[in-house]
Coordinates of C-alpha atoms and ligand atoms in Angstrom, one line a residue:
M189 CA -19.6 -5.7 -15.3
E190 CA -21.0 -6.7 -11.8
E191 CA -20.9 -3.3 -9.6
I192 CA -20.9 -3.5 -5.6
S193 CA -20.9 -0.1 -3.5
T194 CA -19.9 -0.2 0.4
D195 CA -18.4 2.3 2.6
I196 CA -14.8 1.0 3.2
L197 CA -12.8 -1.4 0.9
V198 CA -9.8 -3.4 1.9
I199 CA -7.7 -4.9 -0.7
G200 CA -5.8 -8.2 0.6
S201 CA -6.5 -10.8 3.5
G202 CA -3.4 -11.1 5.6
L203 CA -2.7 -10.2 8.9
A204 CA -2.5 -6.0 8.0
G205 CA -6.1 -6.8 5.5
I206 CA -8.0 -8.6 8.5
L207 CA -7.0 -6.6 11.2
S208 CA -7.9 -3.2 8.8
A209 CA -11.4 -4.7 8.6
L210 CA -12.3 -6.3 11.8
E211 CA -11.3 -2.7 13.7
A212 CA -13.7 -1.1 10.5
E213 CA -16.5 -2.9 11.0
K214 CA -16.8 -2.5 14.8
S215 CA -18.4 1.0 13.5
G216 CA -21.6 -0.7 11.7
L217 CA -20.5 0.5 8.6
N218 CA -20.1 -1.4 5.2
I219 CA -17.0 -3.5 5.0
L220 CA -16.1 -5.2 1.9
L221 CA -13.2 -7.2 2.4
V222 CA -11.5 -8.6 -1.1
S223 CA -7.9 -11.3 -2.0
K224 CA -6.7 -12.6 -5.1
F225 CA -7.7 -16.0 -3.6
A226 CA -9.7 -17.6 -0.5
I227 CA -9.2 -15.5 3.1
G228 CA -6.4 -15.6 4.8
M229 CA -4.4 -18.2 1.5
G230 CA -1.5 -17.0 -0.5
T231 CA -0.5 -14.5 1.7
N232 CA 3.0 -14.2 3.5
T233 CA 1.5 -13.8 6.9
S234 CA 0.3 -17.0 6.9
M235 CA 4.2 -18.3 6.7
A236 CA 5.2 -15.6 9.8
S237 CA 6.0 -16.3 13.6
T238 CA 7.2 -13.8 16.0
F239 CA 6.3 -10.2 16.8
T240 CA 8.2 -7.9 18.5
A241 CA 7.2 -5.5 20.6
A242 CA 7.8 -4.3 24.0
N243 CA 7.5 -7.2 26.8
S244 CA 8.3 -7.7 30.6
R245 CA 11.8 -7.9 30.0
F246 CA 12.0 -5.7 26.5
S247 CA 11.4 -2.4 26.9
K248 CA 10.2 0.2 24.3
E249 CA 13.0 2.1 24.6
D250 CA 14.9 -1.6 23.7
H251 CA 12.1 -1.8 20.8
F252 CA 12.7 2.0 19.5
R253 CA 16.5 1.6 19.5
A254 CA 17.0 -1.7 17.4
T255 CA 14.6 -0.6 14.7
M256 CA 15.9 2.5 14.5
E257 CA 19.6 0.9 14.5
T258 CA 18.5 -1.4 12.4
G259 CA 17.2 1.1 9.9
K260 CA 20.8 3.0 9.6
G261 CA 19.1 6.9 9.7
L262 CA 16.1 5.9 6.9
N263 CA 12.9 5.0 8.9
Q264 CA 10.1 7.6 9.5
L265 CA 10.3 8.7 12.7
N266 CA 6.8 9.3 13.3
L267 CA 5.9 5.7 13.0
V268 CA 8.7 4.0 14.4
K269 CA 6.9 6.0 17.1
I270 CA 3.7 4.5 17.0
L271 CA 4.6 1.5 16.0
V272 CA 6.6 0.8 19.2
E273 CA 3.8 2.7 21.4
Q274 CA 1.1 0.9 20.1
G275 CA 2.8 -2.6 19.7
P276 CA 2.0 -4.6 23.2
E277 CA -1.5 -3.5 22.6
A278 CA -1.7 -4.5 19.2
V279 CA -0.7 -7.8 19.7
G280 CA -3.3 -8.0 22.6
R281 CA -5.9 -7.8 20.3
L282 CA -4.9 -10.5 18.8
T283 CA -5.3 -12.6 22.5
K284 CA -8.7 -11.3 22.2
Y285 CA -9.8 -12.4 18.3
G286 CA -8.7 -15.9 20.1
I287 CA -5.0 -16.8 19.2
P288 CA -3.1 -17.0 22.6
M289 CA -0.1 -15.1 22.4
V290 CA 2.8 -15.4 25.2
E291 CA 5.8 -13.4 25.9
K292 CA 8.8 -14.9 24.2
G293 CA 12.3 -12.7 23.6
M294 CA 11.8 -9.2 22.2
G295 CA 8.2 -9.5 21.6
Y296 CA 5.3 -12.1 21.2
V297 CA 4.5 -16.2 20.0
M298 CA 1.5 -17.6 19.9
D299 CA 1.2 -20.4 22.1
Q300 CA 0.8 -23.6 20.6
P301 CA 1.7 -27.2 21.5
K302 CA 5.7 -28.0 21.2
D303 CA 5.5 -30.4 19.2
S304 CA 2.5 -28.8 16.8
F305 CA 2.9 -29.6 13.2
Q306 CA 0.8 -26.1 12.3
M307 CA 2.7 -23.2 11.1
P308 CA 2.3 -20.4 13.6
G309 CA 0.6 -18.3 10.1
V310 CA -1.8 -20.6 9.5
L311 CA -3.4 -21.1 12.7
W312 CA -3.6 -17.2 12.9
M313 CA -5.4 -16.8 9.4
K314 CA -7.7 -19.5 10.8
I315 CA -8.9 -18.2 13.9
L316 CA -9.1 -14.6 12.3
K317 CA -11.2 -15.9 9.3
E318 CA -13.2 -17.7 11.8
R319 CA -13.9 -14.2 13.8
L320 CA -14.7 -12.9 10.8
K321 CA -17.6 -15.1 9.9
T322 CA -19.2 -13.6 13.0
T323 CA -18.8 -10.4 11.3
S324 CA -20.7 -8.1 9.7
V325 CA -17.7 -7.9 7.1
R326 CA -18.6 -9.1 3.5
L327 CA -15.8 -11.3 1.8
L328 CA -14.9 -11.5 -1.3
P329 CA -12.5 -14.1 -2.1
G330 CA -11.0 -14.8 -5.7
L331 CA -11.3 -10.8 -6.8
T332 CA -7.7 -9.3 -8.0
I333 CA -7.7 -5.2 -8.3
L334 CA -6.2 -4.3 -11.2
D335 CA -7.2 -0.7 -10.7
L336 CA -8.0 1.8 -8.1
V337 CA -10.6 4.4 -9.1
V338 CA -9.6 8.0 -8.6
E339 CA -11.5 11.0 -9.7
E340 CA -10.7 14.8 -9.0
G341 CA -7.9 13.8 -7.0
E342 CA -9.9 11.5 -4.2
V343 CA -10.4 7.4 -4.4
L344 CA -13.5 6.1 -5.3
G345 CA -13.2 2.8 -5.1
A346 CA -11.2 -0.1 -7.2
F347 CA -11.7 -2.3 -9.8
G348 CA -10.8 -6.3 -10.6
F349 CA -11.9 -9.3 -12.2
F350 CA -12.9 -12.0 -10.1
R351 CA -11.9 -15.9 -10.6
D352 CA -14.8 -16.8 -13.0
E353 CA -13.7 -13.5 -15.1
K354 CA -16.1 -11.4 -14.4
P355 CA -15.3 -7.9 -13.9
Y356 CA -16.2 -5.6 -11.0
L357 CA -16.3 -2.5 -10.5
I358 CA -16.5 -1.8 -6.4
R359 CA -17.5 2.2 -5.7
S360 CA -16.5 2.6 -2.1
T361 CA -16.2 5.8 0.3
A362 CA -12.6 4.8 1.3
V363 CA -10.0 1.9 0.4
I364 CA -7.6 0.4 3.2
L365 CA -4.7 -1.1 0.6
A366 CA -2.9 -4.2 2.3
T367 CA -1.8 -5.8 -1.1
G368 CA 1.8 -7.4 1.3
G369 CA 4.8 -6.9 -0.7
A370 CA 6.9 -8.0 -3.6
G371 CA 9.2 -10.9 -3.3
A372 CA 8.3 -13.4 -5.6
I373 CA 9.8 -10.9 -8.3
F374 CA 12.8 -12.3 -8.0
Q375 CA 13.7 -15.6 -8.7
R376 CA 14.7 -17.0 -5.1
N377 CA 12.7 -16.1 -3.0
D378 CA 10.4 -17.5 0.3
N379 CA 7.2 -15.7 -0.6
Q380 CA 4.1 -16.9 -1.5
K381 CA 4.4 -17.4 -5.7
S382 CA 1.2 -14.0 -6.1
I383 CA 3.0 -11.6 -3.8
L384 CA 4.3 -9.3 -7.4
G385 CA 4.2 -6.1 -5.7
D386 CA 0.0 -5.4 -6.8
G387 CA 0.0 -2.8 -4.2
Y388 CA 3.3 -0.9 -5.3
A389 CA 1.6 -0.7 -8.5
L390 CA -1.1 0.3 -7.9
A391 CA -0.1 3.5 -5.7
L392 CA 2.2 4.1 -9.0
Q393 CA -0.6 4.0 -11.4
A394 CA -2.9 6.0 -9.3
G395 CA 0.1 9.2 -9.3
L396 CA 1.5 8.0 -6.0
P397 CA 4.6 8.4 -5.3
L398 CA 6.5 5.2 -3.7
F399 CA 10.3 5.5 -1.5
D400 CA 12.8 3.4 -0.4
L401 CA 12.1 0.4 -3.3
E402 CA 15.8 -0.6 -3.7
F403 CA 15.8 -1.7 0.0
V404 CA 15.2 -5.7 -0.2
Q405 CA 15.9 -8.0 2.7
C406 CA 16.9 -11.0 1.9
Y407 CA 17.7 -14.4 4.3
P408 CA 20.4 -16.1 3.8
F409 CA 19.0 -20.4 3.6
V410 CA 16.1 -21.7 1.9
L411 CA 15.6 -24.5 -0.6
A412 CA 17.3 -24.8 -4.0
E413 CA 16.2 -27.7 -4.5
P414 CA 14.6 -28.0 -8.1
R415 CA 11.4 -29.7 -7.6
L416 CA 11.0 -28.5 -4.2
S417 CA 9.2 -25.1 -3.3
S418 CA 11.6 -22.8 -1.8
V419 CA 11.0 -22.7 2.0
I420 CA 12.5 -21.0 4.4
L421 CA 14.8 -22.8 6.4
L422 CA 14.8 -21.5 10.3
A423 CA 16.1 -24.2 12.2
H424 CA 19.6 -24.0 12.8
P425 CA 20.7 -26.9 15.1
K426 CA 24.1 -28.1 16.3
G427 CA 25.8 -30.2 13.8
E428 CA 24.7 -28.5 10.3
R429 CA 27.3 -27.6 8.2
L430 CA 27.3 -25.0 4.7
L431 CA 29.0 -26.5 2.1
N432 CA 30.0 -25.5 -1.7
E433 CA 30.1 -28.3 -4.4
K434 CA 33.7 -29.2 -3.5
G435 CA 32.6 -30.4 -0.2
E436 CA 33.8 -27.7 1.5
D437 CA 33.0 -25.6 4.8
L438 CA 31.6 -22.5 4.0
A439 CA 31.1 -21.1 7.3
E440 CA 34.7 -21.8 8.1
A441 CA 36.1 -19.6 5.7
L442 CA 33.5 -16.8 6.5
G443 CA 35.0 -16.9 9.9
I444 CA 31.7 -18.5 11.2
T445 CA 33.1 -19.9 14.3
G446 CA 30.4 -20.4 16.6
N447 CA 26.5 -21.7 15.8
I448 CA 25.2 -20.9 12.4
H449 CA 22.3 -19.4 14.4
H450 CA 23.6 -17.0 15.9
A451 CA 24.7 -15.4 12.3
V452 CA 21.7 -15.9 10.9
M453 CA 20.3 -13.3 13.7
T454 CA 23.7 -11.0 13.6
Q455 CA 25.0 -10.8 10.2
R456 CA 21.8 -12.4 8.3
D457 CA 23.0 -9.5 5.5
R458 CA 26.6 -10.6 5.6
L459 CA 25.8 -14.3 5.0
S460 CA 22.9 -13.5 2.4
I461 CA 25.5 -11.9 0.1
F462 CA 28.4 -14.0 0.9
L463 CA 25.6 -17.2 -0.2
Y464 CA 24.8 -15.2 -3.2
E465 CA 28.7 -14.5 -4.4
A466 CA 29.1 -18.1 -3.7
S467 CA 26.3 -19.5 -5.4
Q468 CA 27.1 -17.7 -8.5
K469 CA 30.8 -19.3 -8.5
G470 CA 28.7 -23.3 -8.2
D471 CA 26.1 -25.0 -6.0
V472 CA 25.8 -24.1 -1.7
Y473 CA 24.7 -27.4 0.5
Y474 CA 23.1 -27.2 3.9
D475 CA 24.5 -30.8 5.6
L476 CA 22.0 -32.1 8.1
T477 CA 23.4 -35.6 7.9
Q478 CA 25.6 -35.6 11.2
L479 CA 22.3 -34.6 13.5
P480 CA 21.3 -36.4 16.3
E481 CA 17.4 -38.2 15.6
E482 CA 15.9 -35.7 18.2
A483 CA 16.8 -33.3 16.2
W484 CA 14.6 -34.2 13.5
N485 CA 11.6 -34.1 16.1
R486 CA 11.4 -31.1 16.7
F487 CA 9.5 -27.9 14.7
P488 CA 10.4 -27.5 11.7
L489 CA 13.2 -29.9 11.1
N490 CA 10.1 -32.7 11.8
F491 CA 8.5 -31.1 8.8
L492 CA 11.9 -32.2 6.7
K493 CA 11.3 -35.4 8.0
K494 CA 7.8 -35.8 6.3
S495 CA 8.8 -35.3 2.8
K496 CA 9.9 -37.6 0.7
F497 CA 13.2 -36.0 -0.1
P498 CA 16.1 -37.3 1.3
F499 CA 17.0 -35.0 3.9
R500 CA 18.6 -37.0 6.4
E501 CA 21.0 -39.0 3.8
R502 CA 22.5 -35.9 1.9
P503 CA 23.3 -32.6 2.0
F504 CA 20.6 -30.3 -0.4
L505 CA 20.9 -27.1 -2.8
I506 CA 20.6 -23.2 -0.8
S507 CA 20.6 -20.7 -1.7
P508 CA 19.8 -17.2 -0.1
A509 CA 16.4 -15.0 -1.1
V510 CA 14.8 -12.8 -1.0
H511 CA 11.7 -12.3 2.3
F512 CA 11.3 -8.8 2.7
F513 CA 10.4 -5.2 0.9
M514 CA 11.1 -2.2 2.7
G515 CA 10.1 0.3 0.6
G516 CA 6.5 1.1 -0.7
V517 CA 4.1 3.7 -0.1
G518 CA 4.2 7.0 2.5
I519 CA 1.7 7.3 4.8
D520 CA 0.9 9.9 7.4
E521 CA 0.3 8.7 11.6
K522 CA -3.4 8.1 10.4
G523 CA -2.5 5.1 8.2
M524 CA -3.3 7.7 4.8
T525 CA -1.7 7.7 1.5
A526 CA -1.2 11.4 -0.2
L527 CA -4.4 10.3 -1.6
P528 CA -7.2 11.3 -0.1
G529 CA -9.5 8.4 0.8
L530 CA -7.0 5.9 0.7
F531 CA -5.3 4.5 3.4
A532 CA -2.9 1.6 3.3
A533 CA -1.3 -1.1 6.4
G534 CA 1.6 -3.7 6.4
E535 CA 4.3 -4.6 4.2
V536 CA 3.1 -2.0 0.9
V537 CA 3.9 0.9 3.1
W538 CA 7.3 2.5 3.8
G539 CA 8.5 3.8 6.4
V540 CA 9.0 2.0 9.9
H541 CA 11.7 -0.2 8.7
G542 CA 14.5 2.2 6.9
A543 CA 17.0 1.0 5.3
N544 CA 16.5 -2.7 6.8
R545 CA 13.7 -4.5 9.0
H546 CA 14.1 -5.3 12.5
G547 CA 13.1 -9.4 13.2
G548 CA 9.8 -9.5 13.6
N549 CA 8.9 -6.0 13.3
A550 CA 6.9 -6.4 10.0
V551 CA 3.8 -8.5 11.4
T552 CA 3.7 -6.0 14.5
E553 CA 3.9 -3.5 11.8
C554 CA 1.0 -5.6 10.5
A555 CA -1.1 -5.6 13.2
V556 CA -0.6 -1.7 14.3
F557 CA -1.2 -0.3 11.3
G558 CA -4.1 -2.4 10.1
I559 CA -5.6 -1.3 13.4
L560 CA -5.2 2.2 12.7
A561 CA -6.4 2.1 9.1
G562 CA -9.4 0.6 10.1
Q563 CA -10.2 3.9 12.7
S564 CA -9.1 6.5 10.4
A565 CA -10.8 4.3 7.4
V566 CA -14.1 5.1 9.6
E567 CA -13.6 8.7 10.7
Y568 CA -12.8 9.7 6.6
V569 CA -16.1 8.4 5.6
R570 CA -18.0 9.9 8.7
Q571 CA -16.8 13.3 7.7
K572 CA -17.3 12.5 4.0
Q573 CA -21.4 11.4 4.9
V574 CA -21.5 14.6 6.6
S575 CA -19.6 17.0 4.5
Q576 CA -20.8 15.9 0.6
G577 CA -22.5 13.3 -2.2
P578 CA -20.8 11.6 -4.8
L579 CA -17.6 13.1 -6.3
V580 CA -19.1 11.9 -10.1
N581 CA -22.6 10.4 -10.8
P582 CA -22.7 6.9 -10.4
E583 CA -24.0 6.3 -14.3
V584 CA -20.7 8.4 -15.7
L585 CA -18.8 5.9 -13.7
S586 CA -20.0 2.7 -14.8
K587 CA -19.8 3.8 -18.3
R588 CA -16.2 5.0 -17.6
W589 CA -15.6 1.5 -16.8
E590 CA -17.7 -0.2 -18.9
R591 CA -15.4 1.3 -21.7
K592 CA -12.3 0.0 -19.6
T593 CA -13.3 -3.9 -19.4
K594 CA -14.0 -3.7 -23.6
A595 CA -10.0 -1.5 -23.8
Y596 CA -8.8 -4.4 -21.1
L597 CA -10.5 -7.2 -23.3
R598 CA -9.6 -6.1 -27.0
K599 CA -8.0 -8.6 -29.0
R600 CA -5.4 -7.4 -30.5
R601 CA -2.7 -8.8 -32.3
G602 CA 0.3 -9.6 -31.5
V603 CA 3.6 -12.5 -31.0
F604 CA 3.1 -15.1 -28.8
D605 CA 5.4 -15.4 -25.8
H606 CA 4.0 -17.4 -23.4
P607 CA 3.8 -14.9 -20.0
R608 CA 4.7 -17.7 -17.8
D609 CA 8.0 -18.1 -19.0
L610 CA 8.2 -14.2 -19.8
L611 CA 7.6 -13.9 -16.0
K612 CA 10.4 -16.5 -15.3
E613 CA 12.8 -14.9 -17.6
L614 CA 11.7 -11.4 -15.4
R615 CA 12.5 -13.3 -12.2
S616 CA 15.6 -14.3 -13.1
L617 CA 16.9 -10.5 -14.2
A618 CA 16.1 -9.7 -10.9
W619 CA 18.1 -12.1 -9.3
K620 CA 21.0 -11.8 -11.4
H621 CA 20.8 -8.4 -11.8
A622 CA 19.4 -7.0 -8.8
G623 CA 19.9 -9.5 -6.2
P624 CA 21.6 -8.7 -2.8
A625 CA 25.1 -7.6 -4.3
R626 CA 24.9 -5.2 -7.3
E627 CA 27.2 -3.3 -9.4
E628 CA 26.9 -0.6 -11.6
S629 CA 28.4 -2.4 -14.8
S630 CA 25.4 -5.6 -13.9
L631 CA 22.8 -2.8 -12.9
K632 CA 22.7 -1.4 -16.8
E633 CA 23.1 -4.8 -18.2
G634 CA 19.3 -5.3 -16.3
L635 CA 18.2 -2.2 -17.4
D636 CA 19.3 -3.2 -21.2
A637 CA 17.6 -6.9 -20.5
L638 CA 15.2 -5.6 -19.2
A639 CA 14.2 -3.1 -22.2
I640 CA 14.8 -6.2 -24.4
L641 CA 11.6 -7.8 -22.0
E642 CA 9.3 -5.1 -22.3
K643 CA 9.1 -5.2 -25.4
R644 CA 8.4 -8.5 -25.7
I645 CA 6.1 -7.8 -23.2
E646 CA 3.9 -4.8 -25.5
R647 CA 3.8 -7.8 -27.5
V648 CA 2.2 -10.7 -25.6
Y649 CA -1.3 -11.5 -27.0
P650 CA -3.9 -12.0 -23.9
A651 CA -6.1 -15.1 -25.8
T652 CA -7.9 -15.8 -22.6
R653 CA -8.8 -13.2 -19.8
S654 CA -6.3 -15.2 -17.4
D655 CA -3.6 -14.2 -20.2
L656 CA -4.7 -10.5 -19.6
F657 CA -4.4 -10.9 -15.9
R658 CA -0.6 -12.2 -16.5
K659 CA -0.2 -9.5 -18.8
R660 CA -0.5 -7.3 -16.5
D661 CA 1.4 -8.8 -14.2
L662 CA 4.4 -8.9 -16.2
E663 CA 3.2 -5.6 -16.6
S664 CA 3.9 -4.1 -13.3
V665 CA 6.8 -6.4 -12.4
A666 CA 8.4 -5.1 -14.7
L667 CA 7.7 -1.6 -14.1
L668 CA 8.9 -3.4 -10.1
I669 CA 12.5 -4.0 -10.9
K670 CA 13.2 -0.9 -13.5
S671 CA 12.7 0.9 -10.1
I672 CA 14.6 -1.4 -8.0
L673 CA 17.1 -1.3 -11.0
K674 CA 17.2 2.8 -11.1
G675 CA 17.2 3.5 -7.7
S676 CA 20.1 0.8 -7.0
L677 CA 22.2 2.7 -10.1
L678 CA 21.2 6.4 -8.3
R679 CA 22.3 5.1 -4.6
K680 CA 25.8 5.1 -4.8
E681 CA 26.6 3.4 -1.4
S682 CA 26.0 0.2 0.7
R683 CA 22.9 0.8 3.6
G684 CA 21.5 -2.1 5.6
S685 CA 20.3 -4.2 3.2
F686 CA 21.7 -2.6 0.2
Y687 CA 24.7 -3.2 -0.8
R688 CA 26.7 -1.9 -3.7
K689 CA 30.0 -4.0 -4.4
D690 CA 31.3 -1.1 -6.0
Y691 CA 30.2 1.3 -3.1
P692 CA 30.9 -0.6 -0.1
D693 CA 30.5 1.9 2.5
K694 CA 27.6 3.9 4.1
D695 CA 28.0 7.0 2.7
D696 CA 25.9 9.5 5.2
Q697 CA 27.3 13.0 3.5
N698 CA 25.2 12.1 0.5
Y699 CA 22.6 9.3 0.9
L700 CA 21.1 10.1 4.0
K701 CA 18.4 10.2 1.8
N702 CA 14.9 8.5 1.2
T703 CA 15.0 7.7 -2.4
C704 CA 11.0 8.7 -4.2
Y705 CA 10.1 6.8 -7.1
R706 CA 7.1 8.7 -9.4
L707 CA 5.1 7.1 -12.5
G708 CA 5.8 9.9 -15.3
K709 CA 5.0 9.1 -19.2
G710 CA 5.3 5.8 -19.0
D711 CA 8.4 5.6 -17.1
I712 CA 9.6 5.5 -13.5
E713 CA 11.3 8.8 -12.5
V714 CA 13.6 8.5 -9.7
T715 CA 15.1 11.5 -7.4
L716 CA 16.9 11.4 -3.6
R717 CA 15.4 13.8 -1.1
P718 CA 15.8 14.7 2.4
I719 CA 14.2 12.5 5.1
P720 CA 11.1 14.3 6.4
K721 CA 11.6 15.5 10.0
G722 CA 9.7 13.1 12.5
Ligands
FAD833 C1 8.6 -17.0 5.1 C2 8.3 -15.8 5.8 C3 8.4 -15.8 7.1 C4 8.6 -14.2 7.9 N1 8.3 -14.6 9.0 C5 7.8 -13.1 10.5 C6 7.8 -13.3 11.5 O1 8.6 -14.3 12.3 N2 7.8 -12.2 11.7 C7 7.4 -10.6 11.1 O2 7.4 -9.6 11.7 N3 7.5 -10.9 9.3 C8 7.8 -12.4 9.1 N4 8.0 -12.1 7.9 C9 7.3 -11.2 7.0 C10 5.5 -10.5 7.4 O3 5.2 -12.5 7.1 C11 4.8 -10.1 6.4 O4 5.8 -9.2 6.2 C12 3.9 -9.3 6.2 O5 2.8 -10.8 6.7 C13 3.2 -9.1 5.0 O6 1.3 -9.0 5.9 P1 0.2 -7.9 4.9 O7 -0.6 -8.2 5.4 O8 0.7 -6.8 4.4 O9 0.1 -8.9 3.6 P2 0.2 -10.2 2.8 O10 -0.4 -11.4 4.0 O11 1.1 -11.1 2.2 O12 -1.4 -10.1 2.7 C14 -1.2 -9.8 1.1 C15 -2.6 -10.1 0.7 O13 -3.2 -8.8 0.0 C16 -3.4 -9.9 -1.0 N5 -3.2 -8.9 -2.9 C17 -2.1 -8.9 -3.1 N6 -2.7 -8.0 -4.7 C18 -4.2 -8.2 -4.7 C19 -4.4 -7.6 -5.5 N7 -4.3 -6.9 -6.8 N8 -5.9 -8.1 -5.6 C20 -6.7 -8.5 -4.2 N9 -5.8 -8.8 -3.0 C21 -4.7 -9.0 -3.6 C22 -3.3 -10.8 -1.1 O14 -3.7 -12.1 -2.0 C23 -3.0 -11.5 -0.4 O15 -4.5 -11.8 0.3 C24 7.9 -14.2 7.3 C25 7.7 -13.5 6.0 C26 8.0 -14.8 4.9 C27 8.0 -15.0 3.8

């Protein structure tokens, strides 16, 4: 087993993780940044483009109001205030790091040539990665964290396996969790494939509660053609059409008379639910055949134009898809979780968005709370340096994790179900039973079907270490799906992104509350709790 010691460990190299590492590094402390893949790769950040934050035409009051209105009463007020107050400065920090940001609409975008073929998020990641190389931050791409090391109520580091399958024990005074969301646990999603909610599982297993996991935001249109990746369709030019199998105009049926783009901006959830229900009855198509030539020369349709698929010649399959998780781990105003030494930032965190996310607020959240987590982790380490030495004898800790490694790798007899097939089954179960429109009977059926899948997962025989990772993915994905199904059963109303067909109205009297998820004896317990006063 490889052992590394550092002052601050950052898990995840999306925007939240990188900004927290860059911020913490200024202190001169030792910072280690780890991620599953190459730095910045496999992140949802690399697909994003727009920051919402106050600018010369959009005030802080406007930003606050828009965020709270979208969150439908479930936002954590203290966190929203920080987001709004510090948003412009956090975006400004990106400019200092070499990403030129300009004002646009309700916030900022990267200043890039109009005919640029590069996704803005990919460009941010490239620039920030270069920036990291000029600092003392130690990078360890290819390390998947499987456990947080917790002793006597404090986090002391993390344990994982490197891509060469070597086990790693990382001792760290503070840890920043920046592992992103969990969109890819659903069959239809526009996230990166590996965004499977590892951070949520790590937090639950470390004894932390999670909140509001049942609030999952969808985007109405992603590509659903079998051999193409499910890319989000952001362009909505004049002349586009939404059709069913019979060629009937679905937008018309929904009462959308104007531009579909406007409907995506103003009725995203309604459109997602409508298309989800339409797609249960038959295929849904997007038709761009009537667009003028010049539309294909502009971003992002110029991407589709380059594809071998005949997007210009015939309508193609589309579907709504899971886009973002509003729920997650709780933090205080310093970005610290309820577990001393563990900080969190980015999509893994709960609270800012409430029952739904205002567009552009996710990356602003990453910037604001990434920087904050970096600063607070430094403060925490400094205090620890003054107050005490290590809580646990290093040798004792090594031995404990050597034993755990052996337990992980112990060969077991079992029935062989291929983990990849099981993951596919889990993801389609999530989409079918916890998709954009939910109801009691289907949620209960989902739980029954999941219980059977869980038994099959238990019996998976990890023949190689890669299978071991896959088995871990299956266990944590199953746990998350169970949480969402249970939380959705408990919430008998509709609010924000959360829609129950059998309870279509908002019910403030009974459900203006946050949902709290805790891992009990191997099972998930879900309760409602009053919204904390912020
Ligand atoms: C297609 C798309 C477009 C979007 N557009 C916008 C937009 O324009 N504006 C906006 O505000 N939001 C947008 N969002 C949402 C936004 O991109 C994300 O919420 C945000 O980027 C998440 O950043 P993050 O740093 O929290 O996580 P990510 O960027 O997703 O990074 C997560 C990191 O954690 C690592 N990781 C995970 N688990 C482990 C583990 N066990 N061990 C080690 N490393 C691990 C991953 O490898 C990765 O490096 C979009 C999302 C999508 C999917």
